[in-house]
Coordinates of C-alpha atoms and ligand atoms in Angstrom, one line a residue:
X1 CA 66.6 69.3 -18.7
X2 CA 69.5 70.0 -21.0
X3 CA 69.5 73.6 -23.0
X4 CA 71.4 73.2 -26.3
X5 CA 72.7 76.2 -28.8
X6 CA 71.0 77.3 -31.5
X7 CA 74.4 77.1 -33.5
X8 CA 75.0 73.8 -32.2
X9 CA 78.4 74.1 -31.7
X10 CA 78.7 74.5 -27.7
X11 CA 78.1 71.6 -25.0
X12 CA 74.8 71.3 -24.0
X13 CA 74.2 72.8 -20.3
X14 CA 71.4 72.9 -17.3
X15 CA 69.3 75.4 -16.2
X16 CA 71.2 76.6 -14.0
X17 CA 74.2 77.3 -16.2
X18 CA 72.0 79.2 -18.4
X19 CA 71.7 81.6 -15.6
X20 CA 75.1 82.6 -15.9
X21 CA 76.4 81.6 -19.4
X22 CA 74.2 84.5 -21.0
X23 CA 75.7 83.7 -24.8
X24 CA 76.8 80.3 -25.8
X25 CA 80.2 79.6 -26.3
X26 CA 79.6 79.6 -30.5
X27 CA 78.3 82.4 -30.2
X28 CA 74.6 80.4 -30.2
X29 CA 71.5 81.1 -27.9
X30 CA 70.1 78.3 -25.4
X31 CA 67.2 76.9 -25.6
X32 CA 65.7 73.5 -23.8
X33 CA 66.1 70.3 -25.9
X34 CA 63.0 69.9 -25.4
X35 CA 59.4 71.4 -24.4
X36 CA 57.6 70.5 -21.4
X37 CA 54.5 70.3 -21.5
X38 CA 51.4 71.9 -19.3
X39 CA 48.3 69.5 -19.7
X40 CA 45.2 70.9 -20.5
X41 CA 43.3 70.1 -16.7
X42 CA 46.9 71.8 -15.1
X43 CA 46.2 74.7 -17.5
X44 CA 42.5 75.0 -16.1
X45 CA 43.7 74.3 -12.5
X46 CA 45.3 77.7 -13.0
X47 CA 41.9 79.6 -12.7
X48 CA 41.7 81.5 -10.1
X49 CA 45.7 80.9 -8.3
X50 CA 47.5 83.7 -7.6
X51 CA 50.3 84.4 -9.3
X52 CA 53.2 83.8 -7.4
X53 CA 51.4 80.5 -7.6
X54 CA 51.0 79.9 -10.8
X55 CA 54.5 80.8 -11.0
X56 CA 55.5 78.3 -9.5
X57 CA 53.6 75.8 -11.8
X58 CA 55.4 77.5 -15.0
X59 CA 58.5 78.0 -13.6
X60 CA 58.7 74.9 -12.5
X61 CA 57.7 73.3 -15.1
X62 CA 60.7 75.1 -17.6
X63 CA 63.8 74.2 -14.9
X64 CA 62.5 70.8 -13.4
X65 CA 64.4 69.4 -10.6
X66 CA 67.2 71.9 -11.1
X67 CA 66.0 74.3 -8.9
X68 CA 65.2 73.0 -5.4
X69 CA 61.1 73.9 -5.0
X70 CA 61.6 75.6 -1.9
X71 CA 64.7 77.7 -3.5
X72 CA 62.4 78.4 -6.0
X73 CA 59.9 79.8 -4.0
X74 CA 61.2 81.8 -2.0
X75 CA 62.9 83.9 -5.2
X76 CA 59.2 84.1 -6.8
X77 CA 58.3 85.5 -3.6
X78 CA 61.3 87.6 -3.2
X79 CA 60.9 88.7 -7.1
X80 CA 57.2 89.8 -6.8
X81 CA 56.7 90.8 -3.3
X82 CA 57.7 94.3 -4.5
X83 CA 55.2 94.9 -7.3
X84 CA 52.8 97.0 -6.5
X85 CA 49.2 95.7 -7.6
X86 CA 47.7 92.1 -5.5
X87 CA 47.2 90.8 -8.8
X88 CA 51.0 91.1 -9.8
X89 CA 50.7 91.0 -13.8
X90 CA 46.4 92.7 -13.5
X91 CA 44.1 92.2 -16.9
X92 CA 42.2 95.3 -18.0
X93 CA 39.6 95.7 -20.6
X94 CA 39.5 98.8 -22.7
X95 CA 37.4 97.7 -25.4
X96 CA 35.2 94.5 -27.5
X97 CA 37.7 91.8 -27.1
X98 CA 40.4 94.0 -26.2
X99 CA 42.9 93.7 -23.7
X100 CA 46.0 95.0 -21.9
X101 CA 47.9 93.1 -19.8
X102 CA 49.9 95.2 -16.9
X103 CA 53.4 94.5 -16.5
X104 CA 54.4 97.9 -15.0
X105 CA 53.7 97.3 -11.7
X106 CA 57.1 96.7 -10.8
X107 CA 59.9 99.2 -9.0
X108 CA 61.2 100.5 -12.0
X109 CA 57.9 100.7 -14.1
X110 CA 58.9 98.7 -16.8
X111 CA 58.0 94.6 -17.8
X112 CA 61.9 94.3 -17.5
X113 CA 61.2 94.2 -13.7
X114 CA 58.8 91.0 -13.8
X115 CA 62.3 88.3 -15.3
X116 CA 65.0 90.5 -13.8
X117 CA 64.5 90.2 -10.4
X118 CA 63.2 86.4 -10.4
X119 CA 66.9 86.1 -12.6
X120 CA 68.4 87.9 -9.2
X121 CA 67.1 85.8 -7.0
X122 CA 67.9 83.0 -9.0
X123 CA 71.8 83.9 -9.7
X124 CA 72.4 84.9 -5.7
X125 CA 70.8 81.4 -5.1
X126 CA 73.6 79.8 -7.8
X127 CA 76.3 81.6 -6.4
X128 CA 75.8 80.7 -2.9
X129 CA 75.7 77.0 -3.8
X130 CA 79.1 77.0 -5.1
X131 CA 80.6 79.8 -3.1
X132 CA 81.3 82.0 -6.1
X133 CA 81.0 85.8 -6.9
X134 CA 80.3 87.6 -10.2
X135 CA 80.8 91.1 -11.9
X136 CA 77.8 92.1 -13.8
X137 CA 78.4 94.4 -16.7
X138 CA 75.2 96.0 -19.2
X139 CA 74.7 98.7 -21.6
X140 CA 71.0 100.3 -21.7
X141 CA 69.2 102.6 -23.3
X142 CA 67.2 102.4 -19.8
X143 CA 65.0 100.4 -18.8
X144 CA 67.1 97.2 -18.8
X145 CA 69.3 98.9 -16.3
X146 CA 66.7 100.5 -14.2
X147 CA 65.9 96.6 -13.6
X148 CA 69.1 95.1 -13.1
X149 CA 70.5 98.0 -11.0
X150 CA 67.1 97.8 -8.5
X151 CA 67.0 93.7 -8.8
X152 CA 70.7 93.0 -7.7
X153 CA 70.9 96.3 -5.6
X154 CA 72.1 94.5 -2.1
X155 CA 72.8 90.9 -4.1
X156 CA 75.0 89.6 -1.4
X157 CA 77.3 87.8 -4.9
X158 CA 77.3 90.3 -7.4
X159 CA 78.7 93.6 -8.6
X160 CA 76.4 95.6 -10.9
X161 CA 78.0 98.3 -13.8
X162 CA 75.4 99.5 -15.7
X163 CA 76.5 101.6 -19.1
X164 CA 74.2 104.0 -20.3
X165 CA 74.6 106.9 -23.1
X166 CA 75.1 110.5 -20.9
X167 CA 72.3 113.2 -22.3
X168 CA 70.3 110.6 -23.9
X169 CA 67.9 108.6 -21.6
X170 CA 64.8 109.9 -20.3
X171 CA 65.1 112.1 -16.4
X172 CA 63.3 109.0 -14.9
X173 CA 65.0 106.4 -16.4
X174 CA 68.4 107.9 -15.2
X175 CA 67.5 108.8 -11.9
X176 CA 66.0 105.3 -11.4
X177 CA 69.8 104.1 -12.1
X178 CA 71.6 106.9 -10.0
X179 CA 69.7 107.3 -6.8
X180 CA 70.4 103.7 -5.5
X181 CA 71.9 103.5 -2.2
X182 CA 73.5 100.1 -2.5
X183 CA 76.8 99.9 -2.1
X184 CA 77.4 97.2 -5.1
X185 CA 75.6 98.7 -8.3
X186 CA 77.0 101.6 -10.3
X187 CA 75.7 103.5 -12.7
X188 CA 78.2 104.6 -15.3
X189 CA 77.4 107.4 -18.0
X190 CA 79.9 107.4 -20.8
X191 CA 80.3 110.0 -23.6
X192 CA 79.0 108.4 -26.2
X193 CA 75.4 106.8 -28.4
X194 CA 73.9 103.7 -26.8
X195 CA 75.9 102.1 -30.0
X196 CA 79.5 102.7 -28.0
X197 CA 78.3 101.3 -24.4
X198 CA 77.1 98.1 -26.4
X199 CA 80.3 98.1 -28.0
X200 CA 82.4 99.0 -24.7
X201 CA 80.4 95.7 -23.1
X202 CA 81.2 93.7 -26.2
X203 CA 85.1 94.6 -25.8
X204 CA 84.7 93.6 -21.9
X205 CA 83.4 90.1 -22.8
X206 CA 86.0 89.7 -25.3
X207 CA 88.5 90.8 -23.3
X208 CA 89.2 87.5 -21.9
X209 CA 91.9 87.8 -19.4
X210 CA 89.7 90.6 -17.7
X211 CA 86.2 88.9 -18.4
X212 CA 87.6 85.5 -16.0
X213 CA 89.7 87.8 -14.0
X214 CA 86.2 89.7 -12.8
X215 CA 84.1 86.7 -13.4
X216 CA 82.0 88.9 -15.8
X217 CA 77.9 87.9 -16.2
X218 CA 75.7 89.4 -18.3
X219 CA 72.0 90.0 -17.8
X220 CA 70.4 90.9 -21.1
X221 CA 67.6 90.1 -22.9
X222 CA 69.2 86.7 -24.8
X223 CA 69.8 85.0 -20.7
X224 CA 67.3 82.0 -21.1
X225 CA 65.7 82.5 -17.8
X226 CA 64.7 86.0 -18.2
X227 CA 62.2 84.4 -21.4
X228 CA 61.2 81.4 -18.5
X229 CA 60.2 84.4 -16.2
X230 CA 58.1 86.0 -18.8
X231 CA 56.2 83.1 -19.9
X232 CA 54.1 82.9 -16.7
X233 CA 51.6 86.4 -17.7
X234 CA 50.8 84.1 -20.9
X235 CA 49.4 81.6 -19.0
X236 CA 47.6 84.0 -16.2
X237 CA 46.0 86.4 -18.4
X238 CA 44.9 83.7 -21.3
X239 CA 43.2 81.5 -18.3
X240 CA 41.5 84.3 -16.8
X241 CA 39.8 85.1 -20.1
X242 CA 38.9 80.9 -20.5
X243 CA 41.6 79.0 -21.7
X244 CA 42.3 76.5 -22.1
X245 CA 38.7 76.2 -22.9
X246 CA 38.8 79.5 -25.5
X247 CA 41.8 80.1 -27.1
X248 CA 43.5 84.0 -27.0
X249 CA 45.8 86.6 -29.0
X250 CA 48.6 88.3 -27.9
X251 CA 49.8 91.6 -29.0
X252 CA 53.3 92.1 -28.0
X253 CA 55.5 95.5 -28.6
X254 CA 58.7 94.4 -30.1
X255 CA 62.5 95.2 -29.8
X256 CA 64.9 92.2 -28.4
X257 CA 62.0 89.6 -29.4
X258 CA 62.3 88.5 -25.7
X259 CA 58.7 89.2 -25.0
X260 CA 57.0 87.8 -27.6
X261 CA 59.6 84.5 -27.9
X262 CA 58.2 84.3 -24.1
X263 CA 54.5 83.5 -25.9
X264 CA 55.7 81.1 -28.0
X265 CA 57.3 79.3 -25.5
X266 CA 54.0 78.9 -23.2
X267 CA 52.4 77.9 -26.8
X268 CA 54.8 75.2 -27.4
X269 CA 54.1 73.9 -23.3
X270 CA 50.2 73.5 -24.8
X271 CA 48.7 77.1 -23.9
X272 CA 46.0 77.5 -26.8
X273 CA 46.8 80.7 -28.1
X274 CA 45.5 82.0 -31.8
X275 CA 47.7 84.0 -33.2
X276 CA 50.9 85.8 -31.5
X277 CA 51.1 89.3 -33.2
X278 CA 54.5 91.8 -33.5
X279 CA 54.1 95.1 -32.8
X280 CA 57.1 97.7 -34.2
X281 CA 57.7 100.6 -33.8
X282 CA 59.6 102.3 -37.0
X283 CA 62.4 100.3 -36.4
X284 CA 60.5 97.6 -38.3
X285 CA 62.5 95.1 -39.3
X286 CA 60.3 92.3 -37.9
X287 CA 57.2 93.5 -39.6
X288 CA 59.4 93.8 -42.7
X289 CA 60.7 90.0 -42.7
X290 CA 57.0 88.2 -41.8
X291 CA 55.8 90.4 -44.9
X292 CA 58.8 89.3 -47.5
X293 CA 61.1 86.7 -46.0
X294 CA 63.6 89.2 -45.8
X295 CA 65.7 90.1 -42.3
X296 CA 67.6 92.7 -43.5
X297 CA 69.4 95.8 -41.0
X298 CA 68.5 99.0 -42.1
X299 CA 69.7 101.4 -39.6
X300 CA 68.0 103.2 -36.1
X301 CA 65.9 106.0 -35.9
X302 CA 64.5 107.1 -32.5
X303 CA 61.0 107.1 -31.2
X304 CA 58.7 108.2 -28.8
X305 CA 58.8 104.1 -27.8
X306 CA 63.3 104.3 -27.4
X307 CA 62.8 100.7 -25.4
X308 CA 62.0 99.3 -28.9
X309 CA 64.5 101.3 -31.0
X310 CA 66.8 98.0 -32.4
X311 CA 68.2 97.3 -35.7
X312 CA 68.5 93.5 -35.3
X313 CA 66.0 91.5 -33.0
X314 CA 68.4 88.9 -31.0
X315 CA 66.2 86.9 -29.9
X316 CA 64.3 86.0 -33.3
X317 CA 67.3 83.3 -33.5
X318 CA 65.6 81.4 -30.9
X319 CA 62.7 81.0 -33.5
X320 CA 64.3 80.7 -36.3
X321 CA 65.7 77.6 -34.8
X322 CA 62.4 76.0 -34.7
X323 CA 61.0 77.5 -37.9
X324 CA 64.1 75.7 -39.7
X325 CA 63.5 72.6 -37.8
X326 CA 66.2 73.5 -35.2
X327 CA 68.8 72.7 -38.2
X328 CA 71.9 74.8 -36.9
X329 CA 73.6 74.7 -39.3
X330 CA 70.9 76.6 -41.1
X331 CA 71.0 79.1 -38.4
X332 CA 74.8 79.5 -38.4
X333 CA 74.7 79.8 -42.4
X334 CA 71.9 83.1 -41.5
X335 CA 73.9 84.7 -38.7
X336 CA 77.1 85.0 -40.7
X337 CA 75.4 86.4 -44.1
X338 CA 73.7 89.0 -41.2
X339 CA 77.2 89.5 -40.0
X340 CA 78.7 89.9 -43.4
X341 CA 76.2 91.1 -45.8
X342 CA 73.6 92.5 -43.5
X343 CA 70.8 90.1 -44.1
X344 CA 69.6 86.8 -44.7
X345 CA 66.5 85.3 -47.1
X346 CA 64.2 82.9 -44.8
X347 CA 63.4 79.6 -46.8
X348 CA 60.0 79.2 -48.2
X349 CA 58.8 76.5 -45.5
X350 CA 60.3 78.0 -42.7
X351 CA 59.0 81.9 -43.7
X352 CA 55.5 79.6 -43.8
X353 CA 55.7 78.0 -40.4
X354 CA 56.4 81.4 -38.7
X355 CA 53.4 83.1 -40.3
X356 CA 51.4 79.6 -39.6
X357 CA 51.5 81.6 -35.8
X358 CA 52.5 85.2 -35.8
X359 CA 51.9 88.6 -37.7
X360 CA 53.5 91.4 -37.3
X361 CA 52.4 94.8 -37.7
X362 CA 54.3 98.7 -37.8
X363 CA 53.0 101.6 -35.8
X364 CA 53.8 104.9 -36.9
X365 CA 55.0 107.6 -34.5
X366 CA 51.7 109.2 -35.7
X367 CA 49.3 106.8 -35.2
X368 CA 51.1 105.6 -31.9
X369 CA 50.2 109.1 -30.4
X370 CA 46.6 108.7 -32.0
X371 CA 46.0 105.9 -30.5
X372 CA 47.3 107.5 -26.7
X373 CA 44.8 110.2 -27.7
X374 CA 41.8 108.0 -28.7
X375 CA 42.3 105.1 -25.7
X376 CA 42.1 108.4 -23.3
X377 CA 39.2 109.7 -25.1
X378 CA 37.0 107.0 -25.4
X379 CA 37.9 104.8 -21.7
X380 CA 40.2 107.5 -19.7
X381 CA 43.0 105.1 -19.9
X382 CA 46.3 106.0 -20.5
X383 CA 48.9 103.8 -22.4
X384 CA 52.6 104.5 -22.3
X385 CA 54.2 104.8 -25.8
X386 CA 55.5 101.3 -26.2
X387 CA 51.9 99.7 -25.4
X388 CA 50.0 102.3 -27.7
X389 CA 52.4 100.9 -30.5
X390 CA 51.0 97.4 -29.2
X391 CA 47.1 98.8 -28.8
X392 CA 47.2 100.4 -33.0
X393 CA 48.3 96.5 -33.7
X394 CA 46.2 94.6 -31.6
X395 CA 43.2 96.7 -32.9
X396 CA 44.3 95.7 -37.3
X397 CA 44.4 92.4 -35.9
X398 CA 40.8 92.3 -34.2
X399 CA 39.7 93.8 -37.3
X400 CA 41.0 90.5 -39.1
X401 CA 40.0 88.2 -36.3
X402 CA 37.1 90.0 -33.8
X403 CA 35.9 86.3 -32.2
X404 CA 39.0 86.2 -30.3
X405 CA 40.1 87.8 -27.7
X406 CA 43.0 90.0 -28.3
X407 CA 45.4 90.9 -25.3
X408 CA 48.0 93.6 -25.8
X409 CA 50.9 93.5 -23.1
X410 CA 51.4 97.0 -21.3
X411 CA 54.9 96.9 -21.2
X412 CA 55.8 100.6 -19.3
X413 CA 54.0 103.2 -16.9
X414 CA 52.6 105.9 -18.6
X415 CA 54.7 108.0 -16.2
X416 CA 58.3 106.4 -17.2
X417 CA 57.8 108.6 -20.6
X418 CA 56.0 111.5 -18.8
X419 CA 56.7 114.2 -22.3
X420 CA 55.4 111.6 -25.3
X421 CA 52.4 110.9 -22.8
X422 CA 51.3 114.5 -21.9
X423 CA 51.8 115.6 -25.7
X424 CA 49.0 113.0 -27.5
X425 CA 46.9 113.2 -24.6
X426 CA 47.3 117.0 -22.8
X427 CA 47.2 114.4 -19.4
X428 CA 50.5 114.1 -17.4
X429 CA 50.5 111.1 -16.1
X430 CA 51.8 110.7 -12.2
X431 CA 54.7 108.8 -10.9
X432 CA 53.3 106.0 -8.3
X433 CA 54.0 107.1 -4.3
X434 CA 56.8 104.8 -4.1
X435 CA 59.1 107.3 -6.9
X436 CA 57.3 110.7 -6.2
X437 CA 60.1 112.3 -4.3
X438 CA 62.5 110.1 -7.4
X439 CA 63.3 114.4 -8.5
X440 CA 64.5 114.8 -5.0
X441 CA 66.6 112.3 -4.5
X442 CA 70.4 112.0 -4.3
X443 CA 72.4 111.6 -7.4
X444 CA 75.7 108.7 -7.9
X445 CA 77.0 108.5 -11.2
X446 CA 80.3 108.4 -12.0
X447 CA 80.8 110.3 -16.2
X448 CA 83.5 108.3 -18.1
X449 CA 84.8 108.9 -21.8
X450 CA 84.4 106.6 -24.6
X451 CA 87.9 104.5 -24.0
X452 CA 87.5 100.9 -23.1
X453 CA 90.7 101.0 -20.7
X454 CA 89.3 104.0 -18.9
X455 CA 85.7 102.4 -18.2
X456 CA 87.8 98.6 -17.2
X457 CA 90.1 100.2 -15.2
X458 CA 87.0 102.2 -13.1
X459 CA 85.7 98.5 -12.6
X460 CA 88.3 97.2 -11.4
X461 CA 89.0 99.3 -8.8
X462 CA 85.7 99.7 -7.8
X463 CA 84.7 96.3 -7.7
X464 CA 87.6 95.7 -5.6
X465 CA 87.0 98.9 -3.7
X466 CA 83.5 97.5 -2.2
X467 CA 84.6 96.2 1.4
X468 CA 84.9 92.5 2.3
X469 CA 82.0 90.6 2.5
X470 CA 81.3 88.4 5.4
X471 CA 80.9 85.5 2.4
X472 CA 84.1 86.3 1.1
X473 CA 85.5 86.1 4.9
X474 CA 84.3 82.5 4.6
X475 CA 86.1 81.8 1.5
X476 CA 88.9 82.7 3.1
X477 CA 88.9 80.5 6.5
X478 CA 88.1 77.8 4.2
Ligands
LIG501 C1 62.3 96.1 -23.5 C2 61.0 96.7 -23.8 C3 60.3 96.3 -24.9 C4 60.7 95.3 -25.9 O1 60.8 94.0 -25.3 P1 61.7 92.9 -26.1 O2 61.6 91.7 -25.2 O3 63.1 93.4 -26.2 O4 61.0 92.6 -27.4 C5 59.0 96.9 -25.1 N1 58.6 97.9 -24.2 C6 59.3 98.3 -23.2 C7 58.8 99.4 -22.3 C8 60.5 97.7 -22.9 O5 61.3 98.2 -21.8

């Protein structure tokens, strides 16, 4: 299966190419040239598989032959043995027809952990085949490097440098980024907004004597496999509540549109699936374009739900793609009136093809910490703040639609945002066994200003500093 660009400007590559390219070469996204397709007896064979299982239907499915099965198999295993609940991804019902879909149960208590660590496996895998080694450099505002830190801590092929803003991430979040004891992540704090560690990583990858120098990779939200990773809950959850015989909704709480993209995906493979609903969080300029065509930036403000504070949405260029009939010319003509001006005007047609399948909906920081307050109340459930801003959305839309069965994806322990929690409910939730002694634990983190030569120049050294590997030692003989 060949992935092209959604600016159609760069060569079209394989699976396993996406796992390293991150960004096309014009600057596009990948996506496959084509959608498999799940039939609907597949779908209902589904029922009742576990779910590294089913993952490997899915999965399979997205990459083809490009993966060897058994390769494949062992990284499901690999990414999934670690979460904490038999079921994986577990479905829980807190009200008529409503749904939340648990993707915390993960190491680092965040949905990032369920496409990070089967991307790990996947990239070690890669890397083996051809002998090479790779520098991994991100910016987070924290749970995207909580992931990445704990999925490649001990990769035997990569080097991890995470950047996140010092002061202004959340005691867990940090602590789940500092206390690693592998000898090939680092956590970097840098004096500076989350703004600047984007921009330092931006300057890295355009830097490109040092970027092929270090091999550098990059993990975000836009790498294509991290969306095939996420697409498997869609299936699980909709078939444990009937499908394909009953169609469902999703409720999904929005930054990067990588979550939400992942539904439409397992839509397009055939899963029957109503309506695909966009929960924001102030920083709603999602909810703004579905309602008047209009993607236009208009600045951060931070939230109780920070994993959702975004100005631009980077993976809504994936569906704008399709919604213009993948013309990319179309999509080139948006992105640079985005870069330039700061906003783009969605066509009539294609603005009526995306709402043929999703709404969107804001949450308030008010009514996301009602909603905590209420779901506590009324089933002694407690939702984190990024799935109450799903739950106040999910409930509108069963309001328009209360025949179907409306899921809401959890995407965070209550207990990764311990303060927002215990102030709408009076309840502080508790970290699982696994982190209770995370207070306790050692600190590494090396404090760097704001300079792009100062933070290069620390990974340089260090990723030389780590000692030989045995694989490297091969290399060498060779
Ligand atoms: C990353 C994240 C989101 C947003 O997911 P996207 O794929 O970027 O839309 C929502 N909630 C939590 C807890 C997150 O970490």
């Amino acid at each position: 299966m060949l992935h092209i660009s959604t600016r159609g400007a760069a060569p079209a590559i394989n699976f396993t190419e996406t796992l390293l390219a991150g960004l096309a070469r014009d600057g596009g996204l990948y996506v496959p040239q084509d959608w498999p397709t799940v039939s609907k007896s597949e779908i209902a064979a589904l029922s009742g598989v576990p779910y590294m299982a089913a993952a490997e239907t899915i999965i399979g499915a997205l990459v083809e032959d490009e993966v060897p099965a058994p390769t494949l198999k062992r990284a499901i295993r690999a990414a999934y043995a670690a979460f904490r609940h038999p079921s994986v991804c577990p479905l829980m019902q807190i009200g008529d027809n409503l749904f939340v879909l648990e993707l915390f149960h993960g190491p680092t208590l965040a949905f990032k952990d369920v496409a990070m660590r089967l991307l790990a496996g996947l990239m070690d895998a890669a890397l083996e085949a051809k002998g090479q080694r790779v520098t991994i450099v991100g910016a987070t505002s924290g749970d995207t490097g909580a992931a990445a830190i704990d999925a490649f801590a001990d990769s035997r092929r990569a080097d991890v440098f995470i950047l996140y803003p010092h002061g202004r991430i959340s005691d867990v979040q940090r602590r789940q980024m500092t206390t690693s004891a592998a000898p090939n992540v680092h956590a970097v704090a840098v004096e500076g907004s989350f703004d600047d560690c984007q921009a330092l990583m931006k300057a890295m990858f355009n830097h490109h004597e040092f970027r092929d120098r270090l091999s550098l990779a990059g993990v975000n939200s836009i790498n294509w496999a991290r969306i095939v990773a996420q697409v498997v809950y869609y299936f699980t959850s909709a078939v444990s509540l009937g499908a394909p015989h009953r169609p469902v909704s999703f409720t999904v709480p929005t930054g990067n549109f990588g979550d939400v993209l992942a539904g439409f995906v397992a839509k397009r493979m055939g899963l029957p699936i109503a309506r695909l609903n966009i929960a924001t969080n102030d920083n709603d300029i999602l909810a703004r374009t579905l309602a008047n065509g209009r993607y236009e930036k208009a600045g951060v403000v931070a939230t109780a739900s920070p994993s959702m504070d975004i100005e631009v949405s980077s993976n809504f260029e994936r569906l704008l793609f399709e919604a213009y009939g993948r013309d990319a010319a179309a999509v080139r003509a948006a992105m640079s009136s985005l870069a330039q001006s700061g906003g783009f005007t969605i066509p009539g047609a294609a603005l009526r093809s995306i709402r043929a399948e999703f709404d969107a909906g804001r949450t308030t920081a008010r009514e996301a910490a009602a909603t905590m307050r209420q779901t506590w109340e009324a089933s002694r459930y407690l939702l984190d703040p990024h799935t109450a801003v799903a739950v106040h959305a999910a409930k509108q839309a069963l309001e328009r639609d209360p025949a179907t069965p409306m899921i809401a994806l959890a995407t965070a322990h209550p207990a990764k945002f311990p303060e927002a929690v215990t102030e709408a409910t009076g309840v502080r939730p508790e970290l699982p066994a696994h982190l209770a002694d995370l207070s306790r634990r050692h600190e590494r983190v090396v404090l760097l200003p704001n300079d792009s030569r100062v933070v290069e120049d620390f990974i340089e050294k260090a990723a030389r500093a780590r000692p030989p590997h045995p694989a490297d030692a091969a290399e060498n003989v060779e």
